[in-house]
PDB file of C-alpha atoms in Angstrom:
ATOM      1  CA  SER A   1       0.093   0.115  -0.041  1.00 45.00           C
ATOM      2  CA  GLN A   2       1.088   3.680  -0.272  1.00 49.00           C
ATOM      3  CA  GLN A   3       3.201   4.985   2.328  1.00 62.00           C
ATOM      4  CA  GLY A   4       2.551   8.655   1.533  1.00 70.00           C
ATOM      5  CA  GLU A   5      -0.797  10.242   0.754  1.00 81.00           C
ATOM      6  CA  GLU A   6      -0.859  13.572  -0.577  1.00 85.00           C
ATOM      7  CA  ASP A   7      -3.707  15.997  -0.026  1.00 87.00           C
ATOM      8  CA  PRO A   8      -5.257  17.662  -1.970  1.00 93.00           C
ATOM      9  CA  GLN A   9      -5.198  15.475  -5.142  1.00 92.00           C
ATOM     10  CA  ALA A  10      -5.605  18.550  -7.255  1.00 95.00           C
ATOM     11  CA  LEU A  11      -4.993  22.355  -6.619  1.00 96.00           C
ATOM     12  CA  SER A  12      -5.637  25.148  -8.992  1.00 97.00           C
ATOM     13  CA  ILE A  13      -4.275  28.592  -7.987  1.00 97.00           C
ATOM     14  CA  GLN A  14      -3.545  32.115  -9.608  1.00 97.00           C
ATOM     15  CA  GLU A  15      -0.077  33.149 -10.267  1.00 98.00           C
ATOM     16  CA  GLY A  16       1.416  34.851  -7.241  1.00 97.00           C
ATOM     17  CA  GLU A  17      -0.623  32.835  -4.768  1.00 98.00           C
ATOM     18  CA  ASN A  18       0.901  30.358  -2.274  1.00 98.00           C
ATOM     19  CA  ALA A  19       0.385  26.599  -2.770  1.00 97.00           C
ATOM     20  CA  THR A  20       0.275  24.225   0.100  1.00 97.00           C
ATOM     21  CA  MET A  21       0.358  20.472  -0.397  1.00 97.00           C
ATOM     22  CA  ASN A  22       0.162  17.998   2.578  1.00 96.00           C
ATOM     23  CA  CYS A  23       1.523  14.366   2.802  1.00 95.00           C
ATOM     24  CA  SER A  24       0.682  11.735   5.568  1.00 95.00           C
ATOM     25  CA  TYR A  25       2.673   8.531   5.934  1.00 93.00           C
ATOM     26  CA  LYS A  26       2.290   5.534   7.999  1.00 91.00           C
ATOM     27  CA  THR A  27       5.615   4.151   9.391  1.00 88.00           C
ATOM     28  CA  SER A  28       8.458   5.837  11.251  1.00 88.00           C
ATOM     29  CA  ILE A  29      11.055   7.276   8.702  1.00 88.00           C
ATOM     30  CA  ASN A  30      14.659   8.400   8.386  1.00 88.00           C
ATOM     31  CA  ASN A  31      13.589  11.204   5.977  1.00 91.00           C
ATOM     32  CA  LEU A  32      10.837  12.422   3.685  1.00 94.00           C
ATOM     33  CA  GLN A  33      11.511  13.842   0.086  1.00 96.00           C
ATOM     34  CA  TRP A  34       9.401  15.903  -2.084  1.00 97.00           C
ATOM     35  CA  TYR A  35       9.636  15.385  -5.887  1.00 97.00           C
ATOM     36  CA  ARG A  36       8.103  17.285  -8.874  1.00 98.00           C
ATOM     37  CA  GLN A  37       6.943  15.815 -12.181  1.00 96.00           C
ATOM     38  CA  ASN A  38       6.156  17.815 -15.149  1.00 96.00           C
ATOM     39  CA  SER A  39       3.633  16.074 -17.549  1.00 93.00           C
ATOM     40  CA  GLY A  40       5.124  13.166 -19.160  1.00 91.00           C
ATOM     41  CA  ARG A  41       8.656  13.515 -17.624  1.00 94.00           C
ATOM     42  CA  GLY A  42      10.659  11.974 -15.074  1.00 95.00           C
ATOM     43  CA  LEU A  43      10.583  13.069 -11.540  1.00 96.00           C
ATOM     44  CA  VAL A  44      12.995  15.655 -10.065  1.00 97.00           C
ATOM     45  CA  HIS A  45      14.136  15.893  -6.405  1.00 97.00           C
ATOM     46  CA  LEU A  46      13.171  19.144  -4.780  1.00 98.00           C
ATOM     47  CA  ILE A  47      14.020  18.824  -1.048  1.00 97.00           C
ATOM     48  CA  LEU A  48      14.828  16.132   1.560  1.00 95.00           C
ATOM     49  CA  ILE A  49      13.915  16.607   5.312  1.00 96.00           C
ATOM     50  CA  ARG A  50      15.364  14.423   7.908  1.00 93.00           C
ATOM     51  CA  SER A  51      13.349  13.077  10.749  1.00 93.00           C
ATOM     52  CA  ASN A  52      15.143  15.233  13.252  1.00 94.00           C
ATOM     53  CA  GLU A  53      14.325  18.370  11.296  1.00 96.00           C
ATOM     54  CA  ARG A  54      10.986  20.451  11.722  1.00 97.00           C
ATOM     55  CA  GLU A  55      11.384  22.895   8.811  1.00 98.00           C
ATOM     56  CA  LYS A  56      13.449  23.308   5.771  1.00 97.00           C
ATOM     57  CA  HIS A  57      13.727  26.112   3.068  1.00 97.00           C
ATOM     58  CA  SER A  58      14.980  26.126  -0.356  1.00 96.00           C
ATOM     59  CA  GLY A  59      14.290  29.113  -2.531  1.00 97.00           C
ATOM     60  CA  ARG A  60      10.424  29.562  -2.727  1.00 98.00           C
ATOM     61  CA  LEU A  61       9.905  26.056  -1.087  1.00 98.00           C
ATOM     62  CA  ARG A  62       9.339  25.491   2.474  1.00 98.00           C
ATOM     63  CA  VAL A  63       8.824  22.131   3.920  1.00 98.00           C
ATOM     64  CA  THR A  64       7.637  21.033   7.374  1.00 98.00           C
ATOM     65  CA  LEU A  65       7.788  17.641   9.181  1.00 97.00           C
ATOM     66  CA  ASP A  66       5.717  16.716  12.122  1.00 97.00           C
ATOM     67  CA  THR A  67       6.894  13.066  13.021  1.00 95.00           C
ATOM     68  CA  SER A  68       4.416  12.950  15.833  1.00 95.00           C
ATOM     69  CA  LYS A  69       1.485  13.314  13.215  1.00 96.00           C
ATOM     70  CA  LYS A  70       3.418  11.522  10.462  1.00 95.00           C
ATOM     71  CA  SER A  71       2.775  14.402   8.185  1.00 96.00           C
ATOM     72  CA  SER A  72       4.584  16.940   6.039  1.00 97.00           C
ATOM     73  CA  SER A  73       3.596  19.971   4.171  1.00 97.00           C
ATOM     74  CA  LEU A  74       5.147  21.518   1.080  1.00 98.00           C
ATOM     75  CA  LEU A  75       4.676  25.345   0.600  1.00 98.00           C
ATOM     76  CA  ILE A  76       5.479  26.909  -2.721  1.00 98.00           C
ATOM     77  CA  THR A  77       5.501  30.773  -2.222  1.00 98.00           C
ATOM     78  CA  ALA A  78       4.713  33.291  -5.007  1.00 98.00           C
ATOM     79  CA  SER A  79       3.786  30.604  -7.357  1.00 98.00           C
ATOM     80  CA  ARG A  80       4.421  30.824 -11.105  1.00 97.00           C
ATOM     81  CA  ALA A  81       2.835  29.225 -14.191  1.00 97.00           C
ATOM     82  CA  ALA A  82       6.108  27.147 -14.499  1.00 97.00           C
ATOM     83  CA  ASP A  83       5.336  25.558 -10.997  1.00 98.00           C
ATOM     84  CA  THR A  84       2.413  23.773 -12.741  1.00 98.00           C
ATOM     85  CA  ALA A  85       3.420  20.142 -12.245  1.00 97.00           C
ATOM     86  CA  SER A  86       2.462  17.122  -9.886  1.00 96.00           C
ATOM     87  CA  TYR A  87       4.206  16.913  -6.553  1.00 97.00           C
ATOM     88  CA  PHE A  88       5.013  13.628  -4.669  1.00 96.00           C
ATOM     89  CA  CYS A  89       6.057  13.028  -1.300  1.00 95.00           C
ATOM     90  CA  ALA A  90       8.307   9.848  -0.672  1.00 94.00           C
ATOM     91  CA  THR A  91       9.534   8.285   2.382  1.00 92.00           C
ATOM     92  CA  ASP A  92      11.929   5.510   3.399  1.00 85.00           C
ATOM     93  CA  ILE A  93      11.653   3.288   6.549  1.00 78.00           C
ATOM     94  CA  LEU A  94      13.448   3.975   9.715  1.00 75.00           C
ATOM     95  CA  TYR A  95      16.787   2.080  10.120  1.00 68.00           C
ATOM     96  CA  SER A  96      16.221   0.149   7.032  1.00 67.00           C
ATOM     97  CA  GLY A  97      19.158   1.300   4.900  1.00 65.00           C
ATOM     98  CA  ASN A  98      18.880   1.599   1.240  1.00 68.00           C
ATOM     99  CA  THR A  99      15.150   0.612   1.108  1.00 79.00           C
ATOM    100  CA  PRO A 100      13.246   1.977  -1.935  1.00 88.00           C
ATOM    101  CA  LEU A 101      11.151   5.187  -1.222  1.00 90.00           C
ATOM    102  CA  VAL A 102       7.690   4.757  -1.422  1.00 89.00           C
ATOM    103  CA  PHE A 103       5.777   7.503  -3.217  1.00 92.00           C
ATOM    104  CA  GLY A 104       2.267   9.016  -2.558  1.00 88.00           C
ATOM    105  CA  LYS A 105      -0.258   9.455  -5.437  1.00 89.00           C
ATOM    106  CA  GLY A 106       0.765  13.134  -5.775  1.00 93.00           C
ATOM    107  CA  THR A 107      -0.957  16.609  -5.823  1.00 95.00           C
ATOM    108  CA  ARG A 108      -1.555  18.080  -9.384  1.00 95.00           C
ATOM    109  CA  LEU A 109      -0.950  21.751  -9.143  1.00 97.00           C
ATOM    110  CA  SER A 110      -2.163  24.186 -11.754  1.00 98.00           C
ATOM    111  CA  VAL A 111      -0.968  27.770 -11.597  1.00 98.00           C
ATOM    112  CA  ILE A 112      -2.962  30.072 -13.815  1.00 96.00           C
ATOM    113  CA  ALA A 113      -1.363  33.159 -15.279  1.00 92.00           C
TER     114      ALA A 113
ATOM    115  CA  SER B   1      28.376  14.425 -13.308  1.00 83.00           C
ATOM    116  CA  GLN B   2      26.099  11.617 -13.266  1.00 84.00           C
ATOM    117  CA  THR B   3      23.392  10.974 -15.842  1.00 92.00           C
ATOM    118  CA  ILE B   4      20.789   8.320 -16.395  1.00 96.00           C
ATOM    119  CA  HIS B   5      19.555   7.309 -19.735  1.00 96.00           C
ATOM    120  CA  GLN B   6      16.366   5.206 -20.346  1.00 97.00           C
ATOM    121  CA  TRP B   7      15.198   3.919 -23.751  1.00 96.00           C
ATOM    122  CA  PRO B   8      13.023   3.518 -25.600  1.00 97.00           C
ATOM    123  CA  ALA B   9      10.932   6.763 -24.862  1.00 97.00           C
ATOM    124  CA  THR B  10       7.785   5.399 -26.414  1.00 97.00           C
ATOM    125  CA  LEU B  11       6.478   2.104 -27.596  1.00 96.00           C
ATOM    126  CA  VAL B  12       3.321   0.577 -28.660  1.00 97.00           C
ATOM    127  CA  GLN B  13       3.326  -3.291 -28.477  1.00 97.00           C
ATOM    128  CA  PRO B  14       0.558  -5.836 -29.107  1.00 98.00           C
ATOM    129  CA  VAL B  15      -0.821  -8.130 -26.345  1.00 97.00           C
ATOM    130  CA  GLY B  16       1.595 -11.344 -26.024  1.00 97.00           C
ATOM    131  CA  SER B  17       4.549  -9.726 -27.305  1.00 97.00           C
ATOM    132  CA  PRO B  18       7.988  -9.311 -25.482  1.00 97.00           C
ATOM    133  CA  LEU B  19       9.175  -6.233 -23.808  1.00 97.00           C
ATOM    134  CA  SER B  20      12.832  -5.021 -23.055  1.00 98.00           C
ATOM    135  CA  LEU B  21      13.364  -1.481 -21.470  1.00 98.00           C
ATOM    136  CA  GLU B  22      16.774  -0.460 -20.782  1.00 98.00           C
ATOM    137  CA  CYS B  23      18.337   1.862 -18.280  1.00 98.00           C
ATOM    138  CA  THR B  24      21.985   2.847 -17.820  1.00 98.00           C
ATOM    139  CA  VAL B  25      23.853   5.229 -15.259  1.00 97.00           C
ATOM    140  CA  GLU B  26      26.816   7.110 -16.009  1.00 95.00           C
ATOM    141  CA  GLY B  27      29.262   8.922 -13.697  1.00 94.00           C
ATOM    142  CA  THR B  28      28.764   6.841 -10.633  1.00 93.00           C
ATOM    143  CA  SER B  29      29.546   3.440  -9.360  1.00 92.00           C
ATOM    144  CA  ASN B  30      27.579   0.805  -7.071  1.00 93.00           C
ATOM    145  CA  PRO B  31      24.427   2.562  -7.437  1.00 94.00           C
ATOM    146  CA  ASN B  32      20.979   1.341  -6.192  1.00 94.00           C
ATOM    147  CA  LEU B  33      18.818   0.928  -9.215  1.00 96.00           C
ATOM    148  CA  TYR B  34      15.002   0.997  -9.331  1.00 95.00           C
ATOM    149  CA  TRP B  35      12.156   0.401 -11.642  1.00 96.00           C
ATOM    150  CA  TYR B  36       8.801   2.116 -11.002  1.00 95.00           C
ATOM    151  CA  ARG B  37       5.413   2.250 -13.005  1.00 95.00           C
ATOM    152  CA  GLN B  38       2.987   4.996 -12.941  1.00 94.00           C
ATOM    153  CA  ALA B  39      -0.414   4.376 -14.259  1.00 85.00           C
ATOM    154  CA  ALA B  40      -2.207   7.391 -15.802  1.00 78.00           C
ATOM    155  CA  GLY B  41      -2.698  10.159 -13.225  1.00 72.00           C
ATOM    156  CA  ARG B  42      -1.556   7.938 -10.374  1.00 76.00           C
ATOM    157  CA  GLY B  43       1.480   7.649  -8.209  1.00 86.00           C
ATOM    158  CA  LEU B  44       4.483   5.405  -8.548  1.00 91.00           C
ATOM    159  CA  GLN B  45       4.404   1.658  -8.027  1.00 91.00           C
ATOM    160  CA  LEU B  46       7.679   0.109  -7.135  1.00 92.00           C
ATOM    161  CA  LEU B  47       8.292  -2.872  -9.572  1.00 94.00           C
ATOM    162  CA  PHE B  48      11.866  -3.985  -8.913  1.00 94.00           C
ATOM    163  CA  TYR B  49      15.073  -2.563  -7.076  1.00 93.00           C
ATOM    164  CA  SER B  50      18.665  -3.687  -7.117  1.00 94.00           C
ATOM    165  CA  VAL B  51      21.496  -3.063  -4.681  1.00 91.00           C
ATOM    166  CA  GLY B  52      24.183  -4.986  -6.757  1.00 92.00           C
ATOM    167  CA  ILE B  53      24.981  -7.008 -10.023  1.00 94.00           C
ATOM    168  CA  GLY B  54      22.626  -9.838 -10.120  1.00 90.00           C
ATOM    169  CA  GLN B  55      20.775  -8.887  -7.016  1.00 91.00           C
ATOM    170  CA  ILE B  56      17.012  -8.060  -7.766  1.00 92.00           C
ATOM    171  CA  SER B  57      14.150  -7.608  -5.426  1.00 90.00           C
ATOM    172  CA  SER B  58      10.623  -7.889  -6.700  1.00 87.00           C
ATOM    173  CA  GLU B  59       7.873  -5.956  -5.107  1.00 83.00           C
ATOM    174  CA  VAL B  60       4.794  -6.844  -7.232  1.00 79.00           C
ATOM    175  CA  PRO B  61       4.068 -10.325  -8.431  1.00 65.00           C
ATOM    176  CA  GLN B  62       3.502  -9.881 -12.149  1.00 79.00           C
ATOM    177  CA  ASN B  63       4.591 -11.064 -15.587  1.00 90.00           C
ATOM    178  CA  LEU B  64       7.692  -8.614 -15.579  1.00 95.00           C
ATOM    179  CA  SER B  65      11.116  -9.393 -14.699  1.00 95.00           C
ATOM    180  CA  ALA B  66      14.444  -7.387 -14.158  1.00 96.00           C
ATOM    181  CA  SER B  67      18.042  -7.937 -14.531  1.00 96.00           C
ATOM    182  CA  ARG B  68      21.071  -6.141 -13.770  1.00 97.00           C
ATOM    183  CA  PRO B  69      23.867  -7.742 -16.028  1.00 96.00           C
ATOM    184  CA  GLN B  70      26.425  -4.916 -15.312  1.00 96.00           C
ATOM    185  CA  ASP B  71      26.818  -2.475 -12.288  1.00 96.00           C
ATOM    186  CA  ARG B  72      25.114   0.479 -13.917  1.00 96.00           C
ATOM    187  CA  GLN B  73      22.600  -1.366 -16.275  1.00 97.00           C
ATOM    188  CA  PHE B  74      19.040  -2.209 -15.371  1.00 97.00           C
ATOM    189  CA  ILE B  75      16.737  -3.957 -17.761  1.00 98.00           C
ATOM    190  CA  LEU B  76      12.959  -4.649 -17.512  1.00 97.00           C
ATOM    191  CA  SER B  77      11.556  -7.518 -19.461  1.00 97.00           C
ATOM    192  CA  SER B  78       8.610  -9.361 -20.176  1.00 97.00           C
ATOM    193  CA  LYS B  79       7.915 -12.602 -22.145  1.00 96.00           C
ATOM    194  CA  LYS B  80       4.340 -11.797 -22.970  1.00 96.00           C
ATOM    195  CA  LEU B  81       2.941  -8.386 -22.435  1.00 96.00           C
ATOM    196  CA  LEU B  82      -0.688  -7.915 -20.943  1.00 95.00           C
ATOM    197  CA  LEU B  83      -3.025  -4.982 -21.534  1.00 95.00           C
ATOM    198  CA  SER B  84      -2.444  -4.047 -17.847  1.00 92.00           C
ATOM    199  CA  ASP B  85       1.177  -3.511 -18.534  1.00 94.00           C
ATOM    200  CA  SER B  86       0.547  -0.387 -20.118  1.00 94.00           C
ATOM    201  CA  GLY B  87       1.882   2.683 -18.327  1.00 95.00           C
ATOM    202  CA  PHE B  88       4.783   5.022 -17.787  1.00 96.00           C
ATOM    203  CA  TYR B  89       7.899   3.145 -16.619  1.00 97.00           C
ATOM    204  CA  LEU B  90      10.667   5.046 -14.756  1.00 97.00           C
ATOM    205  CA  CYS B  91      13.984   4.035 -13.976  1.00 98.00           C
ATOM    206  CA  ALA B  92      15.961   5.734 -11.147  1.00 97.00           C
ATOM    207  CA  TRP B  93      19.207   5.410  -9.174  1.00 96.00           C
ATOM    208  CA  SER B  94      20.309   6.435  -5.798  1.00 94.00           C
ATOM    209  CA  ALA B  95      23.799   6.319  -4.287  1.00 91.00           C
ATOM    210  CA  ARG B  96      24.703   3.572  -1.729  1.00 84.00           C
ATOM    211  CA  THR B  97      24.179   4.960   1.730  1.00 78.00           C
ATOM    212  CA  GLY B  98      24.091   3.753   5.127  1.00 72.00           C
ATOM    213  CA  VAL B  99      20.970   3.882   7.155  1.00 72.00           C
ATOM    214  CA  ALA B 100      18.769   6.452   5.206  1.00 76.00           C
ATOM    215  CA  THR B 101      17.650   6.219   1.557  1.00 80.00           C
ATOM    216  CA  GLY B 102      18.879   9.181  -0.278  1.00 87.00           C
ATOM    217  CA  GLU B 103      17.891  11.311  -3.278  1.00 93.00           C
ATOM    218  CA  LEU B 104      16.628   9.315  -6.429  1.00 95.00           C
ATOM    219  CA  PHE B 105      17.573  10.419  -9.879  1.00 96.00           C
ATOM    220  CA  PHE B 106      14.914   9.626 -12.497  1.00 97.00           C
ATOM    221  CA  GLY B 107      15.206   8.935 -16.247  1.00 97.00           C
ATOM    222  CA  GLU B 108      12.885  10.479 -18.575  1.00 96.00           C
ATOM    223  CA  GLY B 109      10.514   7.580 -18.601  1.00 97.00           C
ATOM    224  CA  SER B 110       9.265   4.975 -21.212  1.00 97.00           C
ATOM    225  CA  ARG B 111       5.748   5.113 -22.217  1.00 97.00           C
ATOM    226  CA  LEU B 112       4.320   1.687 -22.945  1.00 96.00           C
ATOM    227  CA  THR B 113       0.975   1.245 -24.530  1.00 97.00           C
ATOM    228  CA  VAL B 114      -0.278  -2.378 -25.116  1.00 96.00           C
ATOM    229  CA  LEU B 115      -2.921  -3.074 -27.570  1.00 96.00           C
TER     230      LEU B 115
END
């Protein structure tokens, strides 16, 4: 079964607005990662947050992690039309080295110019 | 720098025909290698992963198989395709690490349509 589940499944916003996507997972983890996928392309890594971190920033991206609730959020500030893509969270399993990442079903973000 | 190549990019195959998708990685050694499948509008389903030559772990029982004949080569195969095998296949690699699984680097994908 899916380890991570993103919410919402789809999100449509105006350019310049902020976009927030949420992810919930089931087991204890070493880290949680967010990926982006443009239509018909491979996934691209955005950011990794470790289980002992609560917040991380990268440019216009802000990721939070709440291990007590087994949840994470990805915030994209001042969105642009080029941010239109699907966004996935992915997790590994605590203390299980080199286990494959398990991905959620993704959030489809549409940014309207 | 590291690169990953995956081919073919697109293929249309009849039911019952064989399949071979190939993935190679350059610029790194001893990578972990993965095959994922993505159905239309869905998330990624892990099919196979490999931590070394000849070492393949299968996650989903199906008519697909994988092989790793060389350190940086990963092949996905089928002897007889089913309609349900249609989808977007993604190869990925990650560096060998200790406890945690690191960043995955994905190929551009292979879109398979079985008719």
